[in-house]
């Protein structure tokens, strides 16, 4: 099962990737999570990435392509993987095609989540994430208390710096300008599958399962 989850910020890529990962026991490779981890560890990658992420901009292609090539070459991916947040530019998509060819991997599906912008803005303003287990919550959907500990593991909950309204707007603009054209890339290859990302989290998950089981 080699899946690519694709779509604007806040459509539910991370949420759905966690459910798919638990069902199929395959790695979830999220470039955003890798970069946030690098920032929290203060590595060279983290210091460089932070300048872009804090402004809602994309980390340069050369950095991201090198990073993903390394991760895919060394991950435990024999039974598959879920790639989330990459590619985000046409150059990244073309580089990924070349990496897949080198590694003799073939994608099974590119799942594109369809969610309108007002819903995205509302979801991101209510997102809380656990620092320890990384579980993603939504204040409205999961009825969590933002001042309490993570209901899963007792870790601290935090709000992402790039979920501030002005940065969310910038991320959406960057998506529309630089990432949307990646959709055409996968339409041409015939791998793109569009899923309605609105509705209960389990409902969206069931839609994905029906599609990938086909
Ligand atoms: P990244 O971390 O990838 O962020 P993103 O793509 O903007 O997407 P998000 O993680 O914000 O949203 P999501 O779709 O995962 O939604 P989630 O499941 O959390 O990237 C961050 C930054 O890193 C980028 O801006 C860039 O700077 C850099 N970067 C990363 N990759 C890069 C690359 N390839 N090239 C260059 N730069 C790169 O859900 C959101 C909320 O909605 C949660 O609260 C959740 O509980 C809730 N929710 C989920 N599903 C539902 C539902 N069905 N109904 C109601 N609420 C729901
Ligand atoms: Mg995410």
CSV table of C-alpha atoms and ligand atoms in Angstrom, one decimal:
chain,number,residue,atom,x,y,z
A,1,UNK,CA,0.0,0.0,0.0
A,2,UNK,CA,1.8,3.1,-1.2
A,3,UNK,CA,-0.3,6.1,-0.7
A,4,UNK,CA,0.2,9.8,-1.1
A,5,UNK,CA,-2.2,12.1,0.8
A,6,UNK,CA,-2.6,15.4,-0.9
A,7,UNK,CA,-4.6,18.6,-0.4
A,8,UNK,CA,-4.6,22.1,1.2
A,9,UNK,CA,-3.6,22.7,4.8
A,10,UNK,CA,-6.1,21.4,7.4
A,11,UNK,CA,-8.0,19.0,5.2
A,12,UNK,CA,-7.3,16.1,7.5
A,13,UNK,CA,-4.2,14.5,5.9
A,14,UNK,CA,-2.5,13.9,9.3
A,15,UNK,CA,-5.7,12.7,11.0
A,16,UNK,CA,-6.5,10.2,8.2
A,17,UNK,CA,-2.8,9.1,7.9
A,18,UNK,CA,-2.8,8.0,11.6
A,19,UNK,CA,-6.0,5.8,11.1
A,20,UNK,CA,-4.6,4.2,7.8
A,21,UNK,CA,-1.2,3.6,9.5
A,22,UNK,CA,-2.8,1.8,12.4
A,23,UNK,CA,-4.9,-0.4,10.1
A,24,UNK,CA,-2.2,-1.4,7.6
A,25,UNK,CA,0.8,-1.1,10.0
A,26,UNK,CA,2.8,1.0,7.5
A,27,UNK,CA,5.0,4.1,8.1
A,28,UNK,CA,3.5,7.5,8.0
A,29,UNK,CA,6.0,9.9,6.5
A,30,UNK,CA,4.9,13.5,7.1
A,31,UNK,CA,7.4,16.1,5.9
A,32,UNK,CA,5.7,18.7,8.2
A,33,UNK,CA,6.2,16.4,11.2
A,34,UNK,CA,9.9,15.7,10.3
A,35,UNK,CA,10.6,19.5,10.0
A,36,UNK,CA,8.8,20.3,13.3
A,37,UNK,CA,10.9,17.5,15.0
A,38,UNK,CA,14.1,19.0,13.5
A,39,UNK,CA,13.0,22.5,14.8
A,40,UNK,CA,12.4,21.1,18.3
A,41,UNK,CA,15.8,19.4,18.3
A,42,UNK,CA,17.5,22.6,17.0
A,43,UNK,CA,19.3,20.8,14.1
A,44,UNK,CA,20.7,22.6,11.1
A,45,UNK,CA,17.7,21.5,9.1
A,46,UNK,CA,15.3,22.8,11.8
A,47,UNK,CA,17.0,26.2,11.9
A,48,UNK,CA,16.8,26.5,8.2
A,49,UNK,CA,13.3,25.3,7.9
A,50,UNK,CA,11.9,27.5,10.6
A,51,UNK,CA,12.6,30.7,8.7
A,52,UNK,CA,10.1,29.5,6.0
A,53,UNK,CA,7.6,27.6,8.1
A,54,UNK,CA,7.0,30.6,10.5
A,55,UNK,CA,6.0,32.7,7.6
A,56,UNK,CA,3.8,30.0,6.0
A,57,UNK,CA,6.2,29.6,3.1
A,58,UNK,CA,7.6,26.5,1.5
A,59,UNK,CA,11.0,25.1,2.5
A,60,UNK,CA,13.2,25.2,-0.7
A,61,UNK,CA,12.8,22.3,-3.1
A,62,UNK,CA,16.5,21.2,-2.9
A,63,UNK,CA,16.2,20.7,0.9
A,64,UNK,CA,12.9,18.8,0.7
A,65,UNK,CA,13.9,16.6,-2.2
A,66,UNK,CA,17.1,15.5,-0.5
A,67,UNK,CA,15.2,14.9,2.8
A,68,UNK,CA,12.5,12.7,1.2
A,69,UNK,CA,15.0,10.8,-0.9
A,70,UNK,CA,16.9,9.9,2.3
A,71,UNK,CA,13.8,8.9,4.2
A,72,UNK,CA,12.4,6.7,1.4
A,73,UNK,CA,15.8,5.0,0.9
A,74,UNK,CA,16.1,4.1,4.5
A,75,UNK,CA,12.5,3.6,5.8
A,76,UNK,CA,11.0,0.3,6.7
A,77,UNK,CA,8.7,0.6,3.6
A,78,UNK,CA,8.6,-3.0,2.2
A,79,UNK,CA,4.8,-3.2,3.0
A,80,UNK,CA,4.2,0.3,1.9
A,81,UNK,CA,4.0,3.8,3.3
A,82,UNK,CA,1.8,6.9,3.5
A,83,UNK,CA,3.5,10.1,2.2
A,84,UNK,CA,1.8,13.2,3.7
A,85,UNK,CA,2.8,16.8,2.7
A,86,UNK,CA,5.2,15.9,-0.2
A,87,UNK,CA,5.3,16.7,-3.1
A,88,UNK,CA,4.2,20.4,-2.8
A,89,UNK,CA,5.6,21.7,-6.0
A,90,UNK,CA,5.8,20.3,-9.6
A,91,UNK,CA,9.6,20.1,-9.2
A,92,UNK,CA,9.1,18.0,-6.1
A,93,UNK,CA,6.6,15.7,-7.9
A,94,UNK,CA,9.0,15.2,-10.8
A,95,UNK,CA,11.9,14.5,-8.4
A,96,UNK,CA,9.6,12.0,-6.5
A,97,UNK,CA,8.9,10.2,-9.8
A,98,UNK,CA,12.7,9.8,-10.3
A,99,UNK,CA,13.2,8.5,-6.7
A,100,UNK,CA,10.4,5.9,-7.1
A,101,UNK,CA,12.0,4.7,-10.3
A,102,UNK,CA,15.4,4.4,-8.6
A,103,UNK,CA,13.8,2.5,-5.7
A,104,UNK,CA,11.5,0.5,-8.0
A,105,UNK,CA,8.4,1.7,-6.1
A,106,UNK,CA,5.0,2.3,-7.6
A,107,UNK,CA,2.3,4.5,-6.1
A,108,UNK,CA,-1.1,2.9,-5.6
A,109,UNK,CA,-3.0,6.1,-5.2
A,110,UNK,CA,-2.8,9.8,-4.6
A,111,UNK,CA,-5.7,10.7,-2.4
A,112,UNK,CA,-6.9,14.3,-2.8
A,113,UNK,CA,-9.2,15.7,0.0
A,114,UNK,CA,-11.9,18.2,-1.1
A,115,UNK,CA,-12.7,20.6,1.7
A,116,UNK,CA,-13.8,24.3,1.3
A,117,UNK,CA,-11.7,27.1,2.6
A,118,UNK,CA,-14.1,28.3,5.4
A,119,UNK,CA,-14.1,24.8,6.9
A,120,UNK,CA,-10.3,24.6,6.7
A,121,UNK,CA,-9.9,28.0,8.5
A,122,UNK,CA,-12.3,26.8,11.2
A,123,UNK,CA,-10.5,23.5,11.6
A,124,UNK,CA,-7.1,25.0,11.9
A,125,UNK,CA,-8.2,27.6,14.5
A,126,UNK,CA,-9.3,24.7,16.7
A,127,UNK,CA,-6.4,22.3,16.2
A,128,UNK,CA,-4.5,21.1,19.3
A,129,UNK,CA,-1.7,18.5,19.0
A,130,UNK,CA,0.0,16.4,21.7
A,131,UNK,CA,3.7,17.1,22.1
A,132,UNK,CA,4.3,13.5,23.2
A,133,UNK,CA,2.2,11.1,21.2
A,134,UNK,CA,1.6,13.7,18.3
A,135,UNK,CA,-2.2,12.9,18.3
A,136,UNK,CA,-4.1,15.6,16.5
A,137,UNK,CA,-7.3,16.9,18.1
A,138,UNK,CA,-10.0,19.4,17.3
A,139,UNK,CA,-11.6,21.4,20.1
A,140,UNK,CA,-15.0,21.3,18.5
A,141,UNK,CA,-15.0,17.7,17.3
A,142,UNK,CA,-13.1,15.9,20.1
A,143,UNK,CA,-14.5,18.0,23.0
A,144,UNK,CA,-11.0,18.3,24.6
A,145,UNK,CA,-10.1,20.8,27.3
A,146,UNK,CA,-7.1,22.8,25.9
A,147,UNK,CA,-5.8,23.4,29.4
A,148,UNK,CA,-5.8,19.7,30.3
A,149,UNK,CA,-3.4,17.0,29.4
A,150,UNK,CA,-3.7,14.8,26.3
A,151,UNK,CA,-6.5,12.3,26.9
A,152,UNK,CA,-4.5,9.6,25.1
A,153,UNK,CA,-1.1,9.8,26.9
A,154,UNK,CA,-1.1,12.7,29.4
A,155,UNK,CA,1.3,14.8,27.3
A,156,UNK,CA,1.1,18.6,26.9
A,157,UNK,CA,-1.3,19.9,24.2
A,158,UNK,CA,0.0,22.8,22.0
A,159,UNK,CA,-1.2,24.9,19.1
A,160,UNK,CA,1.0,25.1,16.0
A,161,UNK,CA,2.7,28.5,15.4
A,162,UNK,CA,1.6,28.4,11.8
A,163,UNK,CA,-2.1,28.1,12.7
A,164,UNK,CA,-2.3,31.8,13.5
A,165,UNK,CA,-5.0,33.3,11.1
A,166,UNK,CA,-2.6,35.4,9.1
A,167,UNK,CA,-0.2,32.5,8.6
A,168,UNK,CA,-3.0,30.1,7.6
A,169,UNK,CA,-4.0,32.7,5.0
A,170,UNK,CA,-0.5,32.7,3.6
A,171,UNK,CA,-0.3,28.9,3.6
A,172,UNK,CA,-3.5,28.8,1.6
A,173,UNK,CA,-2.2,31.3,-0.9
A,174,UNK,CA,1.0,29.3,-1.2
A,175,UNK,CA,-1.0,26.1,-1.7
A,176,UNK,CA,-3.1,27.7,-4.5
A,177,UNK,CA,-0.1,29.1,-6.3
A,178,UNK,CA,2.6,26.4,-5.9
A,179,UNK,CA,0.9,23.2,-4.8
A,180,UNK,CA,-2.4,23.1,-6.7
A,181,UNK,CA,-0.5,22.5,-10.0
A,182,UNK,CA,0.7,19.2,-8.5
A,183,UNK,CA,-2.9,18.0,-8.9
A,184,UNK,CA,-2.6,18.1,-12.7
A,185,UNK,CA,0.6,16.1,-12.5
A,186,UNK,CA,-1.3,13.2,-10.8
A,187,UNK,CA,-4.3,13.7,-12.9
A,188,UNK,CA,-2.1,13.0,-15.9
A,189,UNK,CA,-0.6,9.9,-14.4
A,190,UNK,CA,-4.1,8.6,-13.6
A,191,UNK,CA,-3.3,8.1,-9.9
A,192,UNK,CA,-5.4,10.9,-8.5
A,193,UNK,CA,-8.5,9.9,-6.5
A,194,UNK,CA,-10.7,12.7,-5.1
A,195,UNK,CA,-12.3,12.1,-1.7
A,196,UNK,CA,-15.0,14.3,0.0
A,197,UNK,CA,-13.1,15.4,3.1
A,198,UNK,CA,-16.1,16.9,4.8
A,199,UNK,CA,-18.1,15.0,7.5
A,200,UNK,CA,-17.3,12.9,10.5
A,201,UNK,CA,-13.6,11.8,10.7
A,202,UNK,CA,-14.7,8.1,10.6
A,203,UNK,CA,-17.0,8.8,7.6
A,204,UNK,CA,-14.1,10.3,5.7
A,205,UNK,CA,-11.9,7.3,6.7
A,206,UNK,CA,-14.5,4.8,5.4
A,207,UNK,CA,-14.6,6.7,2.1
A,208,UNK,CA,-10.8,6.2,1.8
A,209,UNK,CA,-11.0,2.5,2.8
A,210,UNK,CA,-13.7,1.8,0.2
A,211,UNK,CA,-11.5,3.5,-2.4
A,212,UNK,CA,-8.2,1.9,-1.6
A,213,UNK,CA,-9.7,-1.6,-1.1
A,214,UNK,CA,-11.0,-1.4,-4.7
B,1,LIG,P1,2.4,20.4,7.1
B,1,LIG,O1,2.6,20.0,8.5
B,1,LIG,O2,2.4,19.4,6.1
B,1,LIG,O3,1.1,21.2,7.1
B,1,LIG,P2,-0.1,21.3,6.0
B,1,LIG,O4,0.0,20.6,4.7
B,1,LIG,O5,-0.3,22.8,5.9
B,1,LIG,O6,-1.3,20.5,6.6
B,1,LIG,P3,-1.7,20.5,8.1
B,1,LIG,O7,-0.8,19.6,8.8
B,1,LIG,O8,-1.9,21.9,8.6
B,1,LIG,O9,-3.2,19.8,8.0
B,1,LIG,P4,-3.6,18.3,7.8
B,1,LIG,O10,-4.2,18.2,6.4
B,1,LIG,O11,-2.6,17.4,8.2
B,1,LIG,O12,-4.9,18.3,8.8
B,1,LIG,P5,-5.0,17.6,10.2
B,1,LIG,O13,-5.2,16.2,10.1
B,1,LIG,O14,-4.0,18.1,11.1
B,1,LIG,O15,3.5,21.5,6.7
B,1,LIG,C1,3.8,22.6,7.5
B,1,LIG,C2,4.9,23.5,6.9
B,1,LIG,O16,6.1,22.7,6.7
B,1,LIG,C3,4.5,24.0,5.5
B,1,LIG,O17,3.8,25.2,5.6
B,1,LIG,C4,5.9,24.3,4.9
B,1,LIG,O18,6.5,25.4,5.4
B,1,LIG,C5,6.7,23.1,5.5
B,1,LIG,N1,6.7,21.9,4.5
B,1,LIG,C6,6.2,20.7,4.8
B,1,LIG,N2,6.3,19.9,3.7
B,1,LIG,C7,7.0,20.6,2.8
B,1,LIG,C8,7.3,20.3,1.4
B,1,LIG,N3,7.1,19.2,0.8
B,1,LIG,N4,7.9,21.4,0.7
B,1,LIG,C9,8.2,22.6,1.3
B,1,LIG,N5,7.8,22.9,2.6
B,1,LIG,C10,7.2,21.9,3.3
B,1,LIG,O19,-6.4,18.3,10.6
B,1,LIG,C11,-6.6,19.7,10.9
B,1,LIG,C12,-7.6,19.9,12.0
B,1,LIG,O20,-8.9,19.5,11.5
B,1,LIG,C13,-7.4,19.1,13.3
B,1,LIG,O21,-7.8,19.8,14.4
B,1,LIG,C14,-8.3,17.8,13.1
B,1,LIG,O22,-8.7,17.3,14.3
B,1,LIG,C15,-9.5,18.4,12.3
B,1,LIG,N6,-10.1,17.5,11.4
B,1,LIG,C16,-9.6,16.5,10.6
B,1,LIG,N7,-10.5,15.9,9.9
B,1,LIG,C17,-11.7,16.4,10.3
B,1,LIG,C18,-13.1,16.2,9.9
B,1,LIG,N8,-13.4,15.2,9.0
B,1,LIG,N9,-14.0,17.0,10.4
B,1,LIG,C19,-13.7,18.0,11.3
B,1,LIG,N10,-12.4,18.2,11.7
B,1,LIG,C20,-11.5,17.5,11.2
B,2,LIG,MG1,-0.6,17.5,8.8
